[in-house]
Amino acid sequence: MREEIISLKNEAIAQIMETSSISELENLRIIYSGRNGKLTSLIKKLKEFPKDKRKQVGILINETKNSLNQIISSQKNKLSSSSRKWFDPTIPGIKPKLGNLHLVTKAIREISLIFEKIGFVRVRYPEVEWGYFAFEALNMPKTHPARDEWETFFVDSKLNSKFGQTVLTPHTSSGQVREMLRVKTPPIRMINIAKCYRRQSDVSHTQMFHQFEGLVIDKDISIINLKGTLDYFAKNFFGNKRKTRLRPYDFRFTEPSFEVDISCDICNGKGCKLCKEGWLELGGAGMVHPNVLKAGKIDPKKYSGFAFGWGVERTYMMKSGIKIPDIRFLYSSDLNILKQY
Ligand code: DAH
């Protein structure tokens, strides 16, 4: 009998705790401790017991009934206080969190659009590239010291081909010869925006960054076309007052080669505390070297072209008003930083 009472009690408690409404609870009260309930019917069975045991069992049944009643009333309190929660319909709702595009994605979209408006076609080439397209095809033979500047990551691969080793693209210029081989006959107006990799990490370098590379090849293309395109980009991306200037430089894949500067937005090219000389350095450009045209199976006697390649992050940081103290923040995944831009 004792075990029967205890298992009845446990069964009742389990069900009481599960209830979610007062009416459910009332039903259980009737089933277990009501006038015709399970515990009451046990009391009726007491007559069958020997007299000396009746008292003990009777006490146990009563105690059980009392403790079930207590549990039922505390569950009742719980249910009625939660249903009485005060609701104020005038409180403004909780706004859903809205995401936004990463700064670099926004920059890439803006840059693509500016060039697409004047007929450039956005292309993509492999991120894991043959050394040939990154260097030899760009007039940098195997042992040329200029290659050191690209701080290249080499991929440890068993693949061996006439194109040499595999590398992580150190610059988007590796798309130049690929594009010439794809299009075959000019005109070419390519804009290649892609991830690049170099073994450098400090306030102004990340091991993975982005570049955008323009390449135009056609008949009678000259420096005038290059300068016009760069000025068009500067005005559209940085603002109407900005100008570009070309400074002689040396790249193996362009001849002549230039570094492109943009007029400082604070002093307009006159020179100030920030820029010192009035100009800020943007990136490289030049007239495509005949050897590069030849690597792309294009006749340098018939065609000429210009190219330029700049860092997306760097260029975006030069846009007025956006100053990022450490370029590595862009890839830190820290939303508190990213949300500011
Ligand atoms: N690829 C060069 C770099 O990563 C940048 C560059 C210079 C690209 C001159 C060009 C160019 O297309 O003509 O530093």
Coordinates of C-alpha atoms and ligand atoms in Angstrom, one line a residue:
M1 CA 0.0 0.0 0.0
R2 CA 2.8 2.4 1.0
E3 CA 4.5 2.0 -2.4
E4 CA 1.1 2.5 -4.2
I5 CA 0.7 5.8 -2.4
I6 CA 4.2 7.0 -3.1
S7 CA 4.0 6.2 -6.8
L8 CA 0.6 7.9 -7.0
K9 CA 2.1 10.9 -5.4
N10 CA 5.0 11.0 -7.8
E11 CA 2.7 10.6 -10.8
A12 CA 0.5 13.4 -9.6
I13 CA 3.5 15.8 -9.0
A14 CA 4.9 15.2 -12.5
Q15 CA 1.5 16.0 -14.0
I16 CA 1.0 19.1 -11.8
M17 CA 4.3 20.6 -12.8
E18 CA 3.5 20.1 -16.5
T19 CA 0.2 22.1 -16.4
S20 CA 0.0 25.3 -18.3
S21 CA -3.5 26.5 -17.3
I22 CA -5.6 26.8 -14.1
S23 CA -8.4 24.5 -15.6
E24 CA -5.9 21.7 -16.2
L25 CA -4.7 22.1 -12.7
E26 CA -8.3 21.9 -11.3
N27 CA -8.9 18.7 -13.3
L28 CA -5.8 17.1 -11.7
R29 CA -7.0 18.2 -8.2
I30 CA -10.3 16.4 -8.8
I31 CA -8.6 13.3 -10.2
Y32 CA -6.2 13.0 -7.2
S33 CA -7.6 14.6 -4.1
G34 CA -11.2 15.3 -5.1
R35 CA -14.2 13.7 -3.3
N36 CA -14.1 10.7 -5.7
G37 CA -10.4 11.0 -6.4
K38 CA -7.7 8.4 -6.4
L39 CA -6.4 9.2 -2.8
T40 CA -10.0 9.3 -1.4
S41 CA -10.7 5.9 -2.9
L42 CA -7.6 4.6 -1.0
I43 CA -9.1 5.9 2.2
K44 CA -12.2 3.8 1.4
K45 CA -10.0 0.8 1.0
L46 CA -8.6 1.2 4.6
K47 CA -11.4 -1.0 6.0
E48 CA -9.7 -4.0 4.4
F49 CA -6.6 -3.5 6.6
P50 CA -5.9 -5.0 9.9
K51 CA -6.9 -2.5 12.6
D52 CA -3.3 -1.9 13.9
K53 CA -2.1 -0.8 10.5
R54 CA -5.1 1.3 9.5
K55 CA -3.9 4.3 11.5
Q56 CA -0.4 4.4 10.0
V57 CA -1.7 4.1 6.4
G58 CA -4.4 6.7 7.1
I59 CA -1.8 9.2 8.3
L60 CA 0.3 8.6 5.1
I61 CA -2.7 9.2 2.8
N62 CA -3.6 12.4 4.6
E63 CA -0.1 13.7 4.5
T64 CA 0.1 12.9 0.8
K65 CA -3.2 14.7 0.1
N66 CA -2.0 17.8 2.0
S67 CA 1.3 18.0 0.2
L68 CA -0.4 17.5 -3.2
N69 CA -2.8 20.3 -2.3
Q70 CA 0.1 22.5 -1.4
I71 CA 1.9 21.8 -4.7
I72 CA -1.3 22.5 -6.6
S73 CA -1.8 25.9 -4.9
S74 CA 1.8 27.0 -5.5
Q75 CA 1.5 26.0 -9.2
K76 CA -1.8 27.9 -9.3
N77 CA 0.0 31.0 -8.1
K78 CA 2.7 30.6 -10.7
L79 CA 0.2 30.2 -13.5
S80 CA -2.0 33.1 -12.5
S81 CA 1.0 35.5 -12.0
S82 CA 2.4 34.8 -15.4
S83 CA -1.0 35.3 -17.1
R84 CA -1.3 38.6 -15.3
K85 CA 1.8 40.1 -17.0
W86 CA 1.2 43.7 -17.8
F87 CA 1.3 44.6 -21.5
D88 CA 1.8 48.2 -22.5
P89 CA 0.9 48.6 -26.2
T90 CA 2.4 52.1 -26.4
I91 CA 6.0 50.9 -25.8
P92 CA 7.9 51.1 -29.2
G93 CA 8.7 47.6 -30.6
I94 CA 12.1 46.0 -30.6
K95 CA 13.8 46.8 -33.9
P96 CA 15.1 43.8 -35.8
K97 CA 18.9 44.0 -36.3
L98 CA 19.8 45.1 -39.8
G99 CA 23.0 44.0 -41.4
N100 CA 25.0 46.0 -43.9
L101 CA 27.6 45.3 -46.5
H102 CA 31.2 45.2 -45.6
L103 CA 33.1 48.3 -46.5
V104 CA 35.3 46.5 -49.0
T105 CA 32.2 45.0 -50.7
K106 CA 30.8 48.5 -51.0
A107 CA 34.0 49.8 -52.4
I108 CA 34.2 47.0 -55.0
R109 CA 30.6 47.6 -56.1
E110 CA 31.3 51.3 -56.5
I111 CA 34.5 50.9 -58.4
S112 CA 33.0 48.3 -60.8
L113 CA 30.0 50.5 -61.5
I114 CA 32.2 53.5 -62.3
F115 CA 34.3 51.5 -64.8
E116 CA 31.3 49.6 -66.3
K117 CA 29.7 52.9 -67.2
I118 CA 32.6 53.6 -69.7
G119 CA 32.5 50.1 -71.2
F120 CA 34.9 48.1 -69.0
V121 CA 34.0 44.5 -68.4
R122 CA 34.4 43.0 -65.0
V123 CA 36.3 39.7 -65.1
R124 CA 37.6 37.1 -62.6
Y125 CA 40.7 35.0 -62.8
P126 CA 42.1 32.3 -60.4
E127 CA 43.2 33.2 -56.9
V128 CA 45.6 30.3 -57.0
E129 CA 47.6 31.1 -60.1
W130 CA 50.5 29.8 -62.1
G131 CA 53.7 31.7 -61.4
Y132 CA 53.9 32.2 -65.2
F133 CA 50.9 34.6 -65.3
A134 CA 52.0 36.4 -62.1
F135 CA 55.5 37.0 -63.3
E136 CA 57.1 35.6 -66.5
A137 CA 54.2 36.7 -68.7
L138 CA 54.6 40.1 -67.2
N139 CA 58.1 40.4 -68.3
M140 CA 59.7 39.3 -65.1
P141 CA 61.9 36.3 -65.8
K142 CA 62.5 33.6 -63.2
T143 CA 65.4 35.1 -61.4
H144 CA 64.5 38.7 -61.7
P145 CA 65.0 40.7 -58.5
A146 CA 61.9 42.8 -59.0
R147 CA 59.9 39.7 -58.1
D148 CA 61.0 40.1 -54.4
E149 CA 58.7 43.2 -54.1
W150 CA 55.7 40.9 -54.4
E151 CA 56.4 39.0 -51.2
T152 CA 54.7 36.0 -52.8
F153 CA 53.0 33.0 -51.1
F154 CA 54.0 29.8 -52.9
V155 CA 51.6 26.9 -52.9
D156 CA 53.3 23.6 -52.0
S157 CA 51.8 21.7 -54.8
K158 CA 53.0 18.6 -56.7
L159 CA 51.5 20.1 -59.8
N160 CA 54.2 21.0 -62.3
S161 CA 53.5 22.4 -65.7
K162 CA 55.1 24.6 -68.3
F163 CA 53.6 27.5 -66.3
G164 CA 55.9 26.9 -63.3
Q165 CA 54.9 26.9 -59.7
T166 CA 51.6 27.7 -58.2
V167 CA 51.2 30.9 -56.2
L168 CA 48.5 32.9 -54.4
T169 CA 47.9 35.8 -56.8
P170 CA 50.2 38.5 -55.5
H171 CA 48.5 41.1 -57.8
T172 CA 45.6 41.4 -60.2
S173 CA 48.1 42.1 -63.0
S174 CA 48.2 38.3 -63.4
G175 CA 44.8 38.7 -65.1
Q176 CA 46.3 40.8 -68.0
V177 CA 47.7 38.1 -70.1
R178 CA 44.9 35.7 -69.3
E179 CA 42.5 38.3 -70.6
M180 CA 44.5 38.9 -73.8
L181 CA 44.5 35.1 -74.4
R182 CA 40.7 34.9 -73.7
V183 CA 39.6 37.9 -75.9
K184 CA 42.2 37.1 -78.6
T185 CA 41.5 40.2 -80.8
P186 CA 41.3 43.7 -79.2
P187 CA 39.5 45.9 -78.2
I188 CA 40.0 44.9 -74.6
R189 CA 38.5 46.9 -71.7
M190 CA 39.0 44.8 -68.6
I191 CA 38.4 45.6 -64.9
N192 CA 39.7 42.7 -62.7
I193 CA 38.9 43.1 -59.1
A194 CA 40.2 40.3 -56.9
K195 CA 41.8 39.1 -53.7
C196 CA 45.6 39.3 -53.6
Y197 CA 48.0 37.8 -51.1
R198 CA 51.4 38.9 -49.9
R199 CA 53.6 38.1 -46.9
Q200 CA 53.1 41.5 -45.2
S201 CA 51.1 42.5 -42.1
D202 CA 51.3 45.9 -40.5
V203 CA 49.1 49.1 -40.1
S204 CA 49.0 49.5 -43.8
H205 CA 49.2 45.9 -45.0
T206 CA 47.1 42.8 -44.6
Q207 CA 48.2 39.4 -46.0
M208 CA 45.0 39.2 -48.0
F209 CA 43.8 42.4 -49.6
H210 CA 42.0 43.5 -52.9
Q211 CA 43.2 45.1 -56.0
F212 CA 41.5 46.4 -59.1
E213 CA 43.3 46.2 -62.3
G214 CA 42.3 48.1 -65.5
L215 CA 43.5 47.0 -68.9
V216 CA 42.7 48.7 -72.2
I217 CA 44.1 47.5 -75.5
D218 CA 43.2 48.8 -78.9
K219 CA 44.6 50.6 -81.9
D220 CA 46.2 54.0 -81.1
I221 CA 45.9 53.9 -77.3
S222 CA 48.2 56.4 -75.7
I223 CA 49.1 58.0 -72.4
I224 CA 46.3 60.5 -73.1
N225 CA 43.7 57.8 -72.8
L226 CA 45.3 56.5 -69.6
K227 CA 45.3 60.0 -68.0
G228 CA 41.7 60.6 -69.2
T229 CA 40.5 57.3 -67.6
L230 CA 42.3 58.0 -64.3
D231 CA 40.9 61.5 -64.1
Y232 CA 37.4 60.2 -64.9
F233 CA 37.8 57.6 -62.0
A234 CA 39.2 60.2 -59.6
K235 CA 36.3 62.6 -60.2
N236 CA 33.6 59.9 -59.9
F237 CA 35.1 58.1 -56.9
F238 CA 36.7 60.9 -54.9
G239 CA 34.7 64.0 -56.0
N240 CA 34.6 66.5 -58.7
K241 CA 37.5 68.6 -57.6
R242 CA 40.1 65.9 -57.4
K243 CA 42.8 65.5 -60.1
T244 CA 45.4 62.9 -60.8
R245 CA 49.1 63.2 -61.7
L246 CA 51.5 60.7 -63.2
R247 CA 55.0 60.3 -61.7
P248 CA 57.7 58.3 -63.6
Y249 CA 58.3 54.9 -62.0
D250 CA 59.6 51.5 -62.9
F251 CA 57.5 48.4 -63.4
R252 CA 58.6 45.5 -65.6
F253 CA 55.3 45.1 -67.3
T254 CA 54.7 48.7 -68.4
E255 CA 56.9 51.1 -70.4
P256 CA 56.7 53.9 -69.6
S257 CA 55.5 53.2 -66.0
F258 CA 54.0 55.7 -63.5
E259 CA 52.9 56.0 -60.0
V260 CA 49.6 57.8 -59.9
D261 CA 48.9 60.5 -57.3
I262 CA 45.6 62.1 -56.4
S263 CA 45.3 65.7 -55.3
C264 CA 44.8 66.1 -51.5
D265 CA 41.2 66.8 -50.7
I266 CA 42.2 69.2 -47.9
C267 CA 44.5 71.6 -49.7
N268 CA 43.6 70.8 -53.3
G269 CA 47.2 70.1 -54.4
K270 CA 48.8 73.1 -52.8
G271 CA 50.4 71.2 -49.9
C272 CA 49.3 70.9 -46.3
K273 CA 50.2 69.3 -43.0
L274 CA 48.5 66.0 -44.0
C275 CA 49.8 65.5 -47.5
K276 CA 53.0 67.6 -47.3
E277 CA 53.3 68.0 -51.1
G278 CA 49.6 68.4 -52.1
W279 CA 49.4 64.8 -53.5
L280 CA 48.7 61.4 -52.2
E281 CA 50.0 58.2 -53.7
L282 CA 47.3 55.9 -55.2
G283 CA 49.1 53.1 -57.1
G284 CA 50.8 52.0 -60.3
A285 CA 50.0 52.4 -64.0
G286 CA 51.6 52.5 -67.4
M287 CA 51.6 51.6 -71.1
V288 CA 51.6 47.8 -71.6
H289 CA 55.1 46.5 -72.4
P290 CA 55.4 45.0 -75.9
N291 CA 56.7 41.7 -74.3
V292 CA 53.5 41.5 -72.3
L293 CA 51.4 42.0 -75.4
K294 CA 53.4 39.2 -77.1
A295 CA 52.8 36.9 -74.2
G296 CA 49.1 37.5 -74.8
K297 CA 49.5 36.8 -78.5
I298 CA 48.8 40.4 -79.5
D299 CA 50.9 42.1 -82.1
P300 CA 52.6 45.1 -80.5
K301 CA 53.0 46.7 -83.9
K302 CA 49.3 46.8 -84.4
Y303 CA 48.0 47.4 -80.9
S304 CA 48.9 49.3 -77.8
G305 CA 47.4 49.6 -74.4
F306 CA 47.5 50.9 -70.9
A307 CA 47.1 49.3 -67.5
F308 CA 46.7 50.3 -63.9
G309 CA 46.5 48.4 -60.6
W310 CA 45.6 49.8 -57.2
G311 CA 44.6 48.5 -53.8
V312 CA 40.9 48.6 -53.1
E313 CA 41.3 49.1 -49.3
R314 CA 43.9 51.8 -49.8
T315 CA 41.9 53.7 -52.4
Y316 CA 38.8 53.5 -50.3
M317 CA 40.6 54.9 -47.3
M318 CA 41.6 57.9 -49.3
K319 CA 38.1 58.9 -50.0
S320 CA 37.2 62.0 -48.1
G321 CA 36.0 61.6 -44.6
I322 CA 37.0 57.9 -44.1
K323 CA 40.1 57.5 -42.0
I324 CA 41.0 54.0 -40.7
P325 CA 44.0 54.0 -38.4
D326 CA 44.9 50.4 -39.1
I327 CA 44.0 48.6 -42.3
R328 CA 43.9 45.3 -40.4
F329 CA 40.7 46.5 -38.6
L330 CA 38.8 45.8 -41.8
Y331 CA 39.4 42.1 -41.5
S332 CA 39.1 41.9 -37.7
S333 CA 35.4 40.8 -37.7
D334 CA 34.9 43.2 -34.8
L335 CA 31.4 44.6 -35.5
N336 CA 32.0 47.6 -33.2
I337 CA 34.6 48.8 -35.6
L338 CA 33.0 47.8 -38.8
K339 CA 29.6 49.4 -37.9
Q340 CA 31.3 52.8 -37.8
Y341 CA 31.9 52.9 -41.6
Ligands
DAH1 N1 50.7 45.1 -60.1 C1 51.3 46.2 -59.5 C2 51.5 46.0 -58.0 O1 50.8 45.2 -57.5 C3 50.5 47.5 -59.7 C4 50.5 47.9 -61.1 C5 51.5 48.8 -61.6 C6 49.6 47.5 -62.0 C7 51.5 49.2 -62.9 C8 49.6 47.9 -63.3 C9 50.5 48.7 -63.8 O2 48.6 47.4 -64.2 O3 50.5 49.1 -65.1 O4 52.2 46.7 -57.3

